[in-house]
Amino acid sequence: MHVTFLLNGETVEVETTPTRSLLDWLREDQGLCGTKEGCNEGDCGACTVMITDDDGAKALNACILFLPQLHGKAVRTVEGISAPDGSLHPVQQAMVDHHGSQCGFCTPGFITSMTAGHMAGRTDHDDVLAGNLCRCTGYAPIIRAAQAAEAAPKAEWLDDKQPKVVAQPYAPESLDELATWYAANADATLIAGATDVGLWVTKQLRALPSVAFLNRCTDLRQIAETADGIHIGAAVAMSTVLAKMSEHHPSYAAMIRRYGSDQVRNAATIGGNIANGSPIGDNPPALIALGATLHLRHGDKTRDIPLEDFFLSYGKQDRAKGELVTGVTLPASAPALRCYKISKRFDQDISALCGCFNVTVEAGTVTNARIAFGGMAGTPHRAHAVEAALTGQPWTVETVTQAAAVIGSDYAPMTDMRASAAYRLETAQNLLHRYFAELSGHTTSVLEVTP
């Protein structure tokens, strides 16, 4: 494949295989070793680079970013952050002034993340830097450095203009083109953000001879509010989903903010998260609790199904070969929706379980209940027995206690390194009590401390 992009302001043209990572190319072919290899799976942020495209500048992990995904875009590594005359970028100078580096291994990743945040005018530094790990300096001086650089003007030399290119990697420009191609190439791999597929390559060493890159398929990257609710295209990045859900479903948004770093959310897509069918994916429980509809397409044929029906069994989804997820539609409002993610680490950790609750109460009686869990079975699915125990009953502690007692009828969780089966069952019961307490006006967040 022939790929053209800007690297630190200069046009480069590369002949590459479909799954050569940007990290390997930078270090091995370009000698740009400031971009570090740490975890090689998108968790540590040591390989962070800044990518500029139609959506502006953003931080991404180079270790799970394939070179064809960069076609027509602009890349900045830590070597390209300072000004052409060698003077430091404001975030670099602030890191020096506030002693934000010790061993220095993680520093290039911090610099590029901070620079991308500075370009976007962001001041939520804890979120911007949640995907960068530091083991020796500690975060306090790094955060102080980010705060100190806030008022500095944007660096004009980083305002990269994307090169004009002719399409080279297979990157369809429309859903129609993609659907036709995929129906005829059903064994191919569709690559959107590569936050999951990237690990197939870096950890499982899998070869992917036939691929399609979805970043140019603009009609899969749209969000539209219609009479049916909010339609989210399959290739919409989770950072965009987070912003939209903050307006409509704040509890869901708070959960999205926790399950991936800024770098991961900038790449990962909602369709990819659904289509991989993981039993511990955090999106499906929320979408199931909302009663979301999933949209699929095979060639010219389309179909819509309740999202909860998509997950058949572990590793198996209701999706034919050559059929793709095109989007999901969810209600614009669900005031009673609450999402609870339980994990050993607050940020960026795999859930031991994730519970999402959406109960409708009218005149003190439960008239409808949608409750879904991930991490409790081979697929994310609804707690039907619990819902039945709630529906038609008074919304009281007694009803909730009785409903919680039947959760073992809905799930038979496994014991693994993240949690025991007994812990999962007891915690799921407790989450129903937490939900009742929160809807009753009690403070339940562990992040809030009151005297």
Tab-separated table of C-alpha atoms in Angstrom:
chain	number	residue	atom	x	y	z
A	1	MET	CA	0.000	0.000	0.000
A	2	HIS	CA	1.161	3.519	-0.813
A	3	VAL	CA	0.497	6.003	1.983
A	4	THR	CA	1.085	9.768	2.041
A	5	PHE	CA	0.956	11.997	5.119
A	6	LEU	CA	2.779	14.824	6.872
A	7	LEU	CA	5.398	13.921	9.453
A	8	ASN	CA	6.459	16.835	11.623
A	9	GLY	CA	5.495	19.247	8.866
A	10	GLU	CA	7.124	17.400	5.954
A	11	THR	CA	5.380	15.232	3.368
A	12	VAL	CA	6.373	11.566	3.436
A	13	GLU	CA	5.382	8.755	1.094
A	14	VAL	CA	5.533	5.203	2.399
A	15	GLU	CA	5.103	1.747	0.893
A	16	THR	CA	3.689	-0.402	3.670
A	17	THR	CA	1.818	-3.528	4.575
A	18	PRO	CA	-1.745	-2.974	5.886
A	19	THR	CA	-0.861	-3.524	9.532
A	20	ARG	CA	2.556	-1.921	9.972
A	21	SER	CA	2.257	0.205	13.101
A	22	LEU	CA	3.216	3.863	13.166
A	23	LEU	CA	5.317	3.181	16.263
A	24	ASP	CA	7.477	0.556	14.550
A	25	TRP	CA	7.882	2.704	11.443
A	26	LEU	CA	8.894	5.791	13.443
A	27	ARG	CA	11.500	3.968	15.490
A	28	GLU	CA	12.845	1.487	12.946
A	29	ASP	CA	12.641	3.389	9.663
A	30	GLN	CA	12.823	7.029	10.725
A	31	GLY	CA	15.042	6.844	13.801
A	32	LEU	CA	12.506	8.923	15.730
A	33	CYS	CA	12.940	7.138	19.031
A	34	GLY	CA	11.381	9.811	21.208
A	35	THR	CA	8.114	7.952	20.718
A	36	LYS	CA	8.549	5.108	23.195
A	37	GLU	CA	7.328	1.533	23.236
A	38	GLY	CA	5.831	0.625	26.587
A	39	CYS	CA	2.832	-1.690	26.801
A	40	ASN	CA	2.334	-1.939	23.008
A	41	GLU	CA	-1.424	-2.199	23.539
A	42	GLY	CA	-2.611	1.390	23.968
A	43	ASP	CA	-2.636	1.582	27.764
A	44	CYS	CA	0.486	3.429	28.923
A	45	GLY	CA	0.661	6.428	26.572
A	46	ALA	CA	4.432	6.251	26.093
A	47	CYS	CA	3.882	6.121	22.320
A	48	THR	CA	1.441	9.047	22.124
A	49	VAL	CA	1.569	11.126	18.961
A	50	MET	CA	-0.564	14.037	17.776
A	51	ILE	CA	-2.676	13.468	14.662
A	52	THR	CA	-4.377	16.304	12.779
A	53	ASP	CA	-7.243	15.602	10.385
A	54	ASP	CA	-10.651	17.057	9.515
A	55	ASP	CA	-11.648	16.865	13.177
A	56	GLY	CA	-8.620	18.847	14.392
A	57	ALA	CA	-5.658	17.777	16.501
A	58	LYS	CA	-5.942	14.812	18.837
A	59	ALA	CA	-3.709	12.455	20.799
A	60	LEU	CA	-3.512	8.819	19.656
A	61	ASN	CA	-1.440	5.762	20.537
A	62	ALA	CA	1.124	5.024	17.805
A	63	CYS	CA	1.511	1.394	18.880
A	64	ILE	CA	-1.988	0.433	17.655
A	65	LEU	CA	-2.226	2.934	14.826
A	66	PHE	CA	-1.609	1.404	11.397
A	67	LEU	CA	0.171	3.439	8.732
A	68	PRO	CA	-2.719	3.288	6.212
A	69	GLN	CA	-4.929	5.004	8.787
A	70	LEU	CA	-2.703	8.076	8.431
A	71	HIS	CA	-3.212	8.560	4.688
A	72	GLY	CA	-3.917	12.237	4.078
A	73	LYS	CA	-3.384	13.246	7.694
A	74	ALA	CA	-0.643	14.993	9.675
A	75	VAL	CA	1.502	13.395	12.375
A	76	ARG	CA	3.518	15.145	15.040
A	77	THR	CA	5.952	13.255	17.244
A	78	VAL	CA	7.716	14.760	20.236
A	79	GLU	CA	10.595	15.689	17.910
A	80	GLY	CA	8.226	17.960	15.985
A	81	ILE	CA	6.624	19.817	18.894
A	82	SER	CA	9.166	22.596	19.369
A	83	ALA	CA	9.288	25.630	17.050
A	84	PRO	CA	11.301	25.580	13.792
A	85	ASP	CA	13.916	27.821	15.444
A	86	GLY	CA	14.327	25.303	18.282
A	87	SER	CA	12.474	27.249	20.965
A	88	LEU	CA	10.332	25.126	23.221
A	89	HIS	CA	6.583	24.778	23.001
A	90	PRO	CA	4.856	26.266	26.073
A	91	VAL	CA	4.039	22.819	27.501
A	92	GLN	CA	7.675	21.764	27.106
A	93	GLN	CA	8.916	24.863	28.888
A	94	ALA	CA	6.322	24.407	31.626
A	95	MET	CA	7.482	20.810	32.190
A	96	VAL	CA	11.019	22.139	32.710
A	97	ASP	CA	9.908	24.959	34.993
A	98	HIS	CA	7.723	22.706	37.158
A	99	HIS	CA	10.109	19.730	37.304
A	100	GLY	CA	7.645	17.469	35.504
A	101	SER	CA	10.156	14.791	34.504
A	102	GLN	CA	12.543	12.432	36.273
A	103	CYS	CA	13.568	9.313	34.343
A	104	GLY	CA	12.058	10.813	31.184
A	105	PHE	CA	10.754	7.617	29.575
A	106	CYS	CA	7.131	8.719	29.787
A	107	THR	CA	7.828	12.401	29.139
A	108	PRO	CA	7.525	12.419	25.307
A	109	GLY	CA	4.057	10.899	25.573
A	110	PHE	CA	3.029	13.453	28.176
A	111	ILE	CA	4.352	16.278	26.006
A	112	THR	CA	2.374	15.182	22.946
A	113	SER	CA	-0.822	14.619	24.961
A	114	MET	CA	-0.454	18.023	26.607
A	115	THR	CA	0.250	19.661	23.245
A	116	ALA	CA	-2.866	18.145	21.682
A	117	GLY	CA	-4.881	19.316	24.681
A	118	HIS	CA	-3.348	22.786	24.434
A	119	MET	CA	-4.209	22.954	20.709
A	120	ALA	CA	-7.830	22.156	21.584
A	121	GLY	CA	-7.938	24.686	24.434
A	122	ARG	CA	-8.683	21.997	26.992
A	123	THR	CA	-8.212	22.554	30.718
A	124	ASP	CA	-9.504	19.163	31.926
A	125	HIS	CA	-5.944	18.014	32.403
A	126	ASP	CA	-6.784	14.947	34.484
A	127	ASP	CA	-8.787	13.585	31.554
A	128	VAL	CA	-6.247	14.660	28.930
A	129	LEU	CA	-3.459	12.847	30.791
A	130	ALA	CA	-5.363	9.851	32.161
A	131	GLY	CA	-3.903	7.697	29.385
A	132	ASN	CA	-0.288	8.581	30.195
A	133	LEU	CA	1.390	6.650	32.987
A	134	CYS	CA	4.214	8.109	35.087
A	135	ARG	CA	5.958	5.882	37.638
A	136	CYS	CA	8.537	8.230	39.124
A	137	THR	CA	7.661	11.936	38.909
A	138	GLY	CA	4.075	11.654	40.044
A	139	TYR	CA	1.272	13.617	38.469
A	140	ALA	CA	1.210	16.751	40.644
A	141	PRO	CA	4.093	18.628	38.955
A	142	ILE	CA	2.917	17.470	35.510
A	143	ILE	CA	-0.589	18.805	36.132
A	144	ARG	CA	0.933	22.055	37.418
A	145	ALA	CA	2.890	22.311	34.185
A	146	ALA	CA	-0.268	21.800	32.111
A	147	GLN	CA	-2.041	24.480	34.122
A	148	ALA	CA	0.868	26.881	33.705
A	149	ALA	CA	0.741	26.511	29.914
A	150	GLU	CA	-3.014	27.141	29.641
A	151	ALA	CA	-2.773	30.867	28.917
A	152	ALA	CA	-0.045	30.561	26.283
A	153	PRO	CA	-1.216	31.121	22.691
A	154	LYS	CA	-1.514	28.142	20.388
A	155	ALA	CA	1.636	27.306	18.489
A	156	GLU	CA	1.045	28.392	14.906
A	157	TRP	CA	3.738	26.061	13.565
A	158	LEU	CA	1.646	23.058	14.672
A	159	ASP	CA	-1.354	24.087	12.579
A	160	ASP	CA	-0.648	21.431	9.965
A	161	LYS	CA	-2.522	21.472	6.680
A	162	GLN	CA	-3.362	17.999	5.457
A	163	PRO	CA	-1.782	16.999	2.134
A	164	LYS	CA	-3.991	16.419	-0.882
A	165	VAL	CA	-3.849	12.733	-1.686
A	166	VAL	CA	-5.297	10.152	-4.027
A	167	ALA	CA	-6.885	7.235	-2.191
A	168	GLN	CA	-4.441	4.323	-1.948
A	169	PRO	CA	-5.333	2.035	0.975
A	170	TYR	CA	-8.795	0.546	0.534
A	171	ALA	CA	-10.772	3.185	2.371
A	172	PRO	CA	-14.333	3.453	1.010
A	173	GLU	CA	-15.830	6.902	0.788
A	174	SER	CA	-19.427	5.787	1.431
A	175	LEU	CA	-21.495	3.135	3.160
A	176	ASP	CA	-22.830	1.954	-0.203
A	177	GLU	CA	-19.306	1.327	-1.458
A	178	LEU	CA	-18.291	-0.409	1.758
A	179	ALA	CA	-21.376	-2.644	1.914
A	180	THR	CA	-20.900	-3.824	-1.675
A	181	TRP	CA	-17.217	-4.567	-1.139
A	182	TYR	CA	-17.693	-6.311	2.209
A	183	ALA	CA	-20.455	-8.573	0.878
A	184	ALA	CA	-17.973	-9.748	-1.761
A	185	ASN	CA	-15.035	-9.919	0.691
A	186	ALA	CA	-16.698	-11.401	3.738
A	187	ASP	CA	-13.448	-12.712	5.235
A	188	ALA	CA	-11.887	-9.254	5.296
A	189	THR	CA	-11.270	-7.272	8.459
A	190	LEU	CA	-12.914	-3.878	8.861
A	191	ILE	CA	-10.633	-1.428	10.681
A	192	ALA	CA	-12.011	1.746	12.222
A	193	GLY	CA	-10.016	2.770	15.290
A	194	ALA	CA	-7.901	-0.425	15.589
A	195	THR	CA	-7.977	-0.252	19.398
A	196	ASP	CA	-9.004	-3.919	19.375
A	197	VAL	CA	-7.661	-5.083	16.014
A	198	GLY	CA	-4.323	-3.473	16.815
A	199	LEU	CA	-3.846	-5.956	19.635
A	200	TRP	CA	-4.532	-8.845	17.270
A	201	VAL	CA	-1.358	-7.713	15.516
A	202	THR	CA	0.848	-6.578	18.413
A	203	LYS	CA	-0.073	-9.328	20.903
A	204	GLN	CA	-1.402	-12.242	18.860
A	205	LEU	CA	0.899	-11.601	15.863
A	206	ARG	CA	-1.980	-12.206	13.463
A	207	ALA	CA	-1.685	-11.456	9.754
A	208	LEU	CA	-4.594	-9.545	8.209
A	209	PRO	CA	-4.162	-9.857	4.434
A	210	SER	CA	-7.507	-8.294	3.450
A	211	VAL	CA	-8.610	-5.129	5.222
A	212	ALA	CA	-10.736	-2.042	4.706
A	213	PHE	CA	-10.123	1.178	6.587
A	214	LEU	CA	-13.306	3.018	7.560
A	215	ASN	CA	-11.936	6.446	8.493
A	216	ARG	CA	-12.973	7.971	5.132
A	217	CYS	CA	-16.500	6.522	5.223
A	218	THR	CA	-18.087	9.800	6.271
A	219	ASP	CA	-21.697	8.608	6.407
A	220	LEU	CA	-20.725	6.179	9.181
A	221	ARG	CA	-19.255	9.031	11.209
A	222	GLN	CA	-22.433	11.058	11.695
A	223	ILE	CA	-24.711	11.642	14.686
A	224	ALA	CA	-28.278	12.728	13.965
A	225	GLU	CA	-31.199	13.523	16.237
A	226	THR	CA	-34.463	12.311	14.705
A	227	ALA	CA	-38.010	11.620	15.835
A	228	ASP	CA	-36.831	8.097	16.717
A	229	GLY	CA	-34.037	9.340	18.968
A	230	ILE	CA	-30.300	9.760	18.543
A	231	HIS	CA	-28.745	7.852	15.644
A	232	ILE	CA	-25.009	7.238	16.026
A	233	GLY	CA	-23.039	5.953	13.049
A	234	ALA	CA	-20.875	2.906	13.628
A	235	ALA	CA	-17.613	4.773	12.937
A	236	VAL	CA	-18.279	7.619	15.380
A	237	ALA	CA	-15.363	7.845	17.812
A	238	MET	CA	-16.096	7.311	21.478
A	239	SER	CA	-14.765	10.785	22.302
A	240	THR	CA	-17.598	12.166	20.154
A	241	VAL	CA	-20.107	9.774	21.728
A	242	LEU	CA	-18.948	10.935	25.168
A	243	ALA	CA	-19.623	14.578	24.274
A	244	LYS	CA	-23.088	13.753	22.931
A	245	MET	CA	-24.048	11.541	25.861
A	246	SER	CA	-22.965	14.276	28.283
A	247	GLU	CA	-25.888	16.297	26.895
A	248	HIS	CA	-28.480	13.523	27.022
A	249	HIS	CA	-27.368	10.685	29.332
A	250	PRO	CA	-24.818	12.008	31.846
A	251	SER	CA	-24.473	8.758	33.798
A	252	TYR	CA	-23.661	6.874	30.597
A	253	ALA	CA	-21.168	9.605	29.684
A	254	ALA	CA	-19.462	9.310	33.073
A	255	MET	CA	-19.004	5.604	32.450
A	256	ILE	CA	-17.566	6.192	28.958
A	257	ARG	CA	-15.056	8.630	30.449
A	258	ARG	CA	-13.720	5.811	32.648
A	259	TYR	CA	-13.292	2.905	30.272
A	260	GLY	CA	-10.753	4.399	27.909
A	261	SER	CA	-8.089	7.071	27.876
A	262	ASP	CA	-8.347	10.166	25.702
A	263	GLN	CA	-6.040	8.493	23.180
A	264	VAL	CA	-8.234	5.381	23.052
A	265	ARG	CA	-11.538	7.283	22.917
A	266	ASN	CA	-10.187	9.375	20.047
A	267	ALA	CA	-9.726	6.181	18.009
A	268	ALA	CA	-12.248	3.621	19.283
A	269	THR	CA	-15.679	3.571	17.630
A	270	ILE	CA	-19.078	2.647	19.009
A	271	GLY	CA	-19.712	0.194	16.164
A	272	GLY	CA	-16.444	-1.618	16.751
A	273	ASN	CA	-17.163	-1.892	20.459
A	274	ILE	CA	-20.553	-3.465	19.750
A	275	ALA	CA	-19.491	-5.682	16.843
A	276	ASN	CA	-16.667	-7.419	18.709
A	277	GLY	CA	-19.281	-8.843	21.088
A	278	SER	CA	-17.152	-8.765	24.222
A	279	PRO	CA	-19.012	-9.935	27.352
A	280	ILE	CA	-17.179	-7.238	29.308
A	281	GLY	CA	-17.722	-4.348	26.889
A	282	ASP	CA	-19.212	-1.404	28.774
A	283	ASN	CA	-21.276	0.087	25.944
A	284	PRO	CA	-23.795	-2.739	25.449
A	285	PRO	CA	-25.268	-2.789	29.009
A	286	ALA	CA	-26.028	0.932	28.774
A	287	LEU	CA	-27.476	0.643	25.285
A	288	ILE	CA	-29.565	-2.393	26.252
A	289	ALA	CA	-30.922	-0.560	29.291
A	290	LEU	CA	-31.868	2.285	26.964
A	291	GLY	CA	-33.680	-0.075	24.596
A	292	ALA	CA	-31.357	0.773	21.699
A	293	THR	CA	-31.888	-0.485	18.158
A	294	LEU	CA	-28.955	-1.861	16.173
A	295	HIS	CA	-28.706	-1.299	12.411
A	296	LEU	CA	-27.008	-3.817	10.115
A	297	ARG	CA	-26.421	-4.084	6.378
A	298	HIS	CA	-25.414	-6.822	3.958
A	299	GLY	CA	-24.990	-5.551	0.427
A	300	ASP	CA	-28.212	-3.703	-0.387
A	301	LYS	CA	-30.214	-5.329	2.395
A	302	THR	CA	-30.657	-3.638	5.765
A	303	ARG	CA	-32.239	-4.811	8.985
A	304	ASP	CA	-32.854	-3.423	12.460
A	305	ILE	CA	-32.873	-5.476	15.639
A	306	PRO	CA	-33.052	-4.727	19.353
A	307	LEU	CA	-29.451	-4.461	20.473
A	308	GLU	CA	-30.033	-7.066	23.195
A	309	ASP	CA	-30.803	-9.668	20.495
A	310	PHE	CA	-27.440	-9.176	18.791
A	311	PHE	CA	-25.479	-11.122	21.404
A	312	LEU	CA	-26.278	-14.819	21.007
A	313	SER	CA	-23.576	-16.583	23.019
A	314	TYR	CA	-19.929	-16.126	23.920
A	315	GLY	CA	-18.074	-15.072	20.763
A	316	LYS	CA	-21.189	-15.336	18.590
A	317	GLN	CA	-23.362	-12.481	17.380
A	318	ASP	CA	-26.368	-12.260	15.102
A	319	ARG	CA	-24.340	-11.039	12.143
A	320	ALA	CA	-23.917	-12.928	8.888
A	321	LYS	CA	-20.618	-13.096	6.998
A	322	GLY	CA	-20.246	-9.915	4.999
A	323	GLU	CA	-22.809	-8.087	7.133
A	324	LEU	CA	-21.700	-4.995	9.008
A	325	VAL	CA	-22.936	-2.849	11.860
A	326	THR	CA	-23.897	0.558	10.462
A	327	GLY	CA	-25.101	2.314	13.605
A	328	VAL	CA	-27.292	2.365	16.659
A	329	THR	CA	-30.332	4.432	17.647
A	330	LEU	CA	-31.156	5.224	21.274
A	331	PRO	CA	-33.679	7.420	23.064
A	332	ALA	CA	-32.776	11.077	23.459
A	333	SER	CA	-33.968	11.087	27.059
A	334	ALA	CA	-33.935	8.577	29.903
A	335	PRO	CA	-33.747	10.522	33.172
A	336	ALA	CA	-33.692	7.358	35.281
A	337	LEU	CA	-30.726	5.768	33.506
A	338	ARG	CA	-27.772	5.034	35.757
A	339	CYS	CA	-24.607	3.150	34.821
A	340	TYR	CA	-22.255	1.643	37.394
A	341	LYS	CA	-18.841	0.322	36.396
A	342	ILE	CA	-17.060	-1.832	38.988
A	343	SER	CA	-13.334	-2.308	38.451
A	344	LYS	CA	-10.164	-2.577	40.502
A	345	ARG	CA	-8.806	0.688	39.105
A	346	PHE	CA	-11.048	3.705	38.616
A	347	ASP	CA	-9.654	4.850	35.258
A	348	GLN	CA	-9.038	2.692	32.196
A	349	ASP	CA	-9.675	-0.718	33.688
A	350	ILE	CA	-11.616	-3.735	32.476
A	351	SER	CA	-14.861	-4.115	34.378
A	352	ALA	CA	-15.408	-6.894	36.863
A	353	LEU	CA	-19.030	-6.089	36.098
A	354	CYS	CA	-20.984	-3.179	34.702
A	355	GLY	CA	-24.627	-2.670	35.626
A	356	CYS	CA	-27.034	-0.276	33.924
A	357	PHE	CA	-30.522	0.464	35.259
A	358	ASN	CA	-33.473	2.247	33.692
A	359	VAL	CA	-36.631	1.916	35.816
A	360	THR	CA	-39.832	3.869	35.233
A	361	VAL	CA	-41.908	4.660	38.332
A	362	GLU	CA	-45.393	6.169	38.076
A	363	ALA	CA	-47.456	7.053	41.149
A	364	GLY	CA	-45.094	5.024	43.311
A	365	THR	CA	-45.366	1.865	41.203
A	366	VAL	CA	-42.798	0.382	38.820
A	367	THR	CA	-44.344	0.394	35.346
A	368	ASN	CA	-41.287	-0.608	33.330
A	369	ALA	CA	-37.782	-1.831	34.038
A	370	ARG	CA	-34.772	-2.397	31.816
A	371	ILE	CA	-31.681	-3.688	33.614
A	372	ALA	CA	-28.577	-5.057	31.901
A	373	PHE	CA	-25.187	-6.280	33.067
A	374	GLY	CA	-21.859	-6.947	31.438
A	375	GLY	CA	-19.243	-9.213	32.978
A	376	MET	CA	-21.894	-11.495	34.474
A	377	ALA	CA	-22.233	-14.024	31.628
A	378	GLY	CA	-20.850	-14.976	28.228
A	379	THR	CA	-22.707	-12.015	26.736
A	380	PRO	CA	-24.130	-8.744	28.016
A	381	HIS	CA	-27.842	-9.267	28.566
A	382	ARG	CA	-30.915	-8.194	30.497
A	383	ALA	CA	-31.852	-9.216	34.029
A	384	HIS	CA	-35.306	-10.485	33.072
A	385	ALA	CA	-36.124	-12.110	36.423
A	386	VAL	CA	-35.169	-8.968	38.313
A	387	GLU	CA	-37.225	-6.820	35.945
A	388	ALA	CA	-40.253	-9.080	36.405
A	389	ALA	CA	-39.876	-8.924	40.181
A	390	LEU	CA	-39.932	-5.119	40.032
A	391	THR	CA	-42.635	-4.454	37.446
A	392	GLY	CA	-46.066	-3.775	38.891
A	393	GLN	CA	-44.717	-3.522	42.424
A	394	PRO	CA	-44.361	-0.485	44.694
A	395	TRP	CA	-40.987	1.239	44.409
A	396	THR	CA	-39.809	0.455	47.931
A	397	VAL	CA	-36.819	-1.012	49.721
A	398	GLU	CA	-38.793	-4.207	50.271
A	399	THR	CA	-39.501	-4.610	46.553
A	400	VAL	CA	-35.876	-3.907	45.671
A	401	THR	CA	-34.654	-6.435	48.251
A	402	GLN	CA	-36.947	-9.129	46.872
A	403	ALA	CA	-35.921	-8.354	43.289
A	404	ALA	CA	-32.215	-8.395	44.121
A	405	ALA	CA	-32.600	-11.876	45.603
A	406	VAL	CA	-33.515	-13.384	42.212
A	407	ILE	CA	-30.527	-12.061	40.278
A	408	GLY	CA	-29.001	-15.542	40.416
A	409	SER	CA	-31.819	-16.635	38.119
A	410	ASP	CA	-30.545	-14.271	35.445
A	411	TYR	CA	-26.814	-14.837	35.676
A	412	ALA	CA	-24.292	-17.537	36.519
A	413	PRO	CA	-21.053	-15.538	36.492
A	414	MET	CA	-17.603	-17.080	36.365
A	415	THR	CA	-14.644	-16.633	38.675
A	416	ASP	CA	-11.550	-15.123	37.091
A	417	MET	CA	-8.658	-12.802	37.909
A	418	ARG	CA	-10.943	-9.771	38.121
A	419	ALA	CA	-13.541	-11.122	40.547
A	420	SER	CA	-15.112	-14.252	41.961
A	421	ALA	CA	-18.562	-15.421	40.946
A	422	ALA	CA	-19.825	-14.783	44.480
A	423	TYR	CA	-18.458	-11.237	44.441
A	424	ARG	CA	-20.110	-10.505	41.116
A	425	LEU	CA	-23.504	-11.760	42.258
A	426	GLU	CA	-23.408	-9.898	45.566
A	427	THR	CA	-22.173	-6.700	43.934
A	428	ALA	CA	-24.897	-6.867	41.283
A	429	GLN	CA	-27.481	-7.115	44.067
A	430	ASN	CA	-25.891	-4.189	45.863
A	431	LEU	CA	-25.960	-2.092	42.705
A	432	LEU	CA	-29.740	-2.426	42.550
A	433	HIS	CA	-29.888	-1.090	46.123
A	434	ARG	CA	-27.492	1.695	45.138
A	435	TYR	CA	-29.732	2.582	42.212
A	436	PHE	CA	-32.774	2.762	44.476
A	437	ALA	CA	-30.883	4.971	46.932
A	438	GLU	CA	-29.667	7.302	44.194
A	439	LEU	CA	-33.130	7.713	42.684
A	440	SER	CA	-34.436	8.363	46.192
A	441	GLY	CA	-32.133	11.351	46.487
A	442	HIS	CA	-29.301	9.873	48.547
A	443	THR	CA	-25.650	10.520	47.743
A	444	THR	CA	-24.089	7.289	46.522
A	445	SER	CA	-20.970	8.358	44.627
A	446	VAL	CA	-17.729	7.206	46.209
A	447	LEU	CA	-16.114	10.317	44.756
A	448	GLU	CA	-18.202	12.641	46.900
A	449	VAL	CA	-17.261	13.212	50.524
A	450	THR	CA	-19.663	15.030	52.812
A	451	PRO	CA	-19.225	15.879	56.520
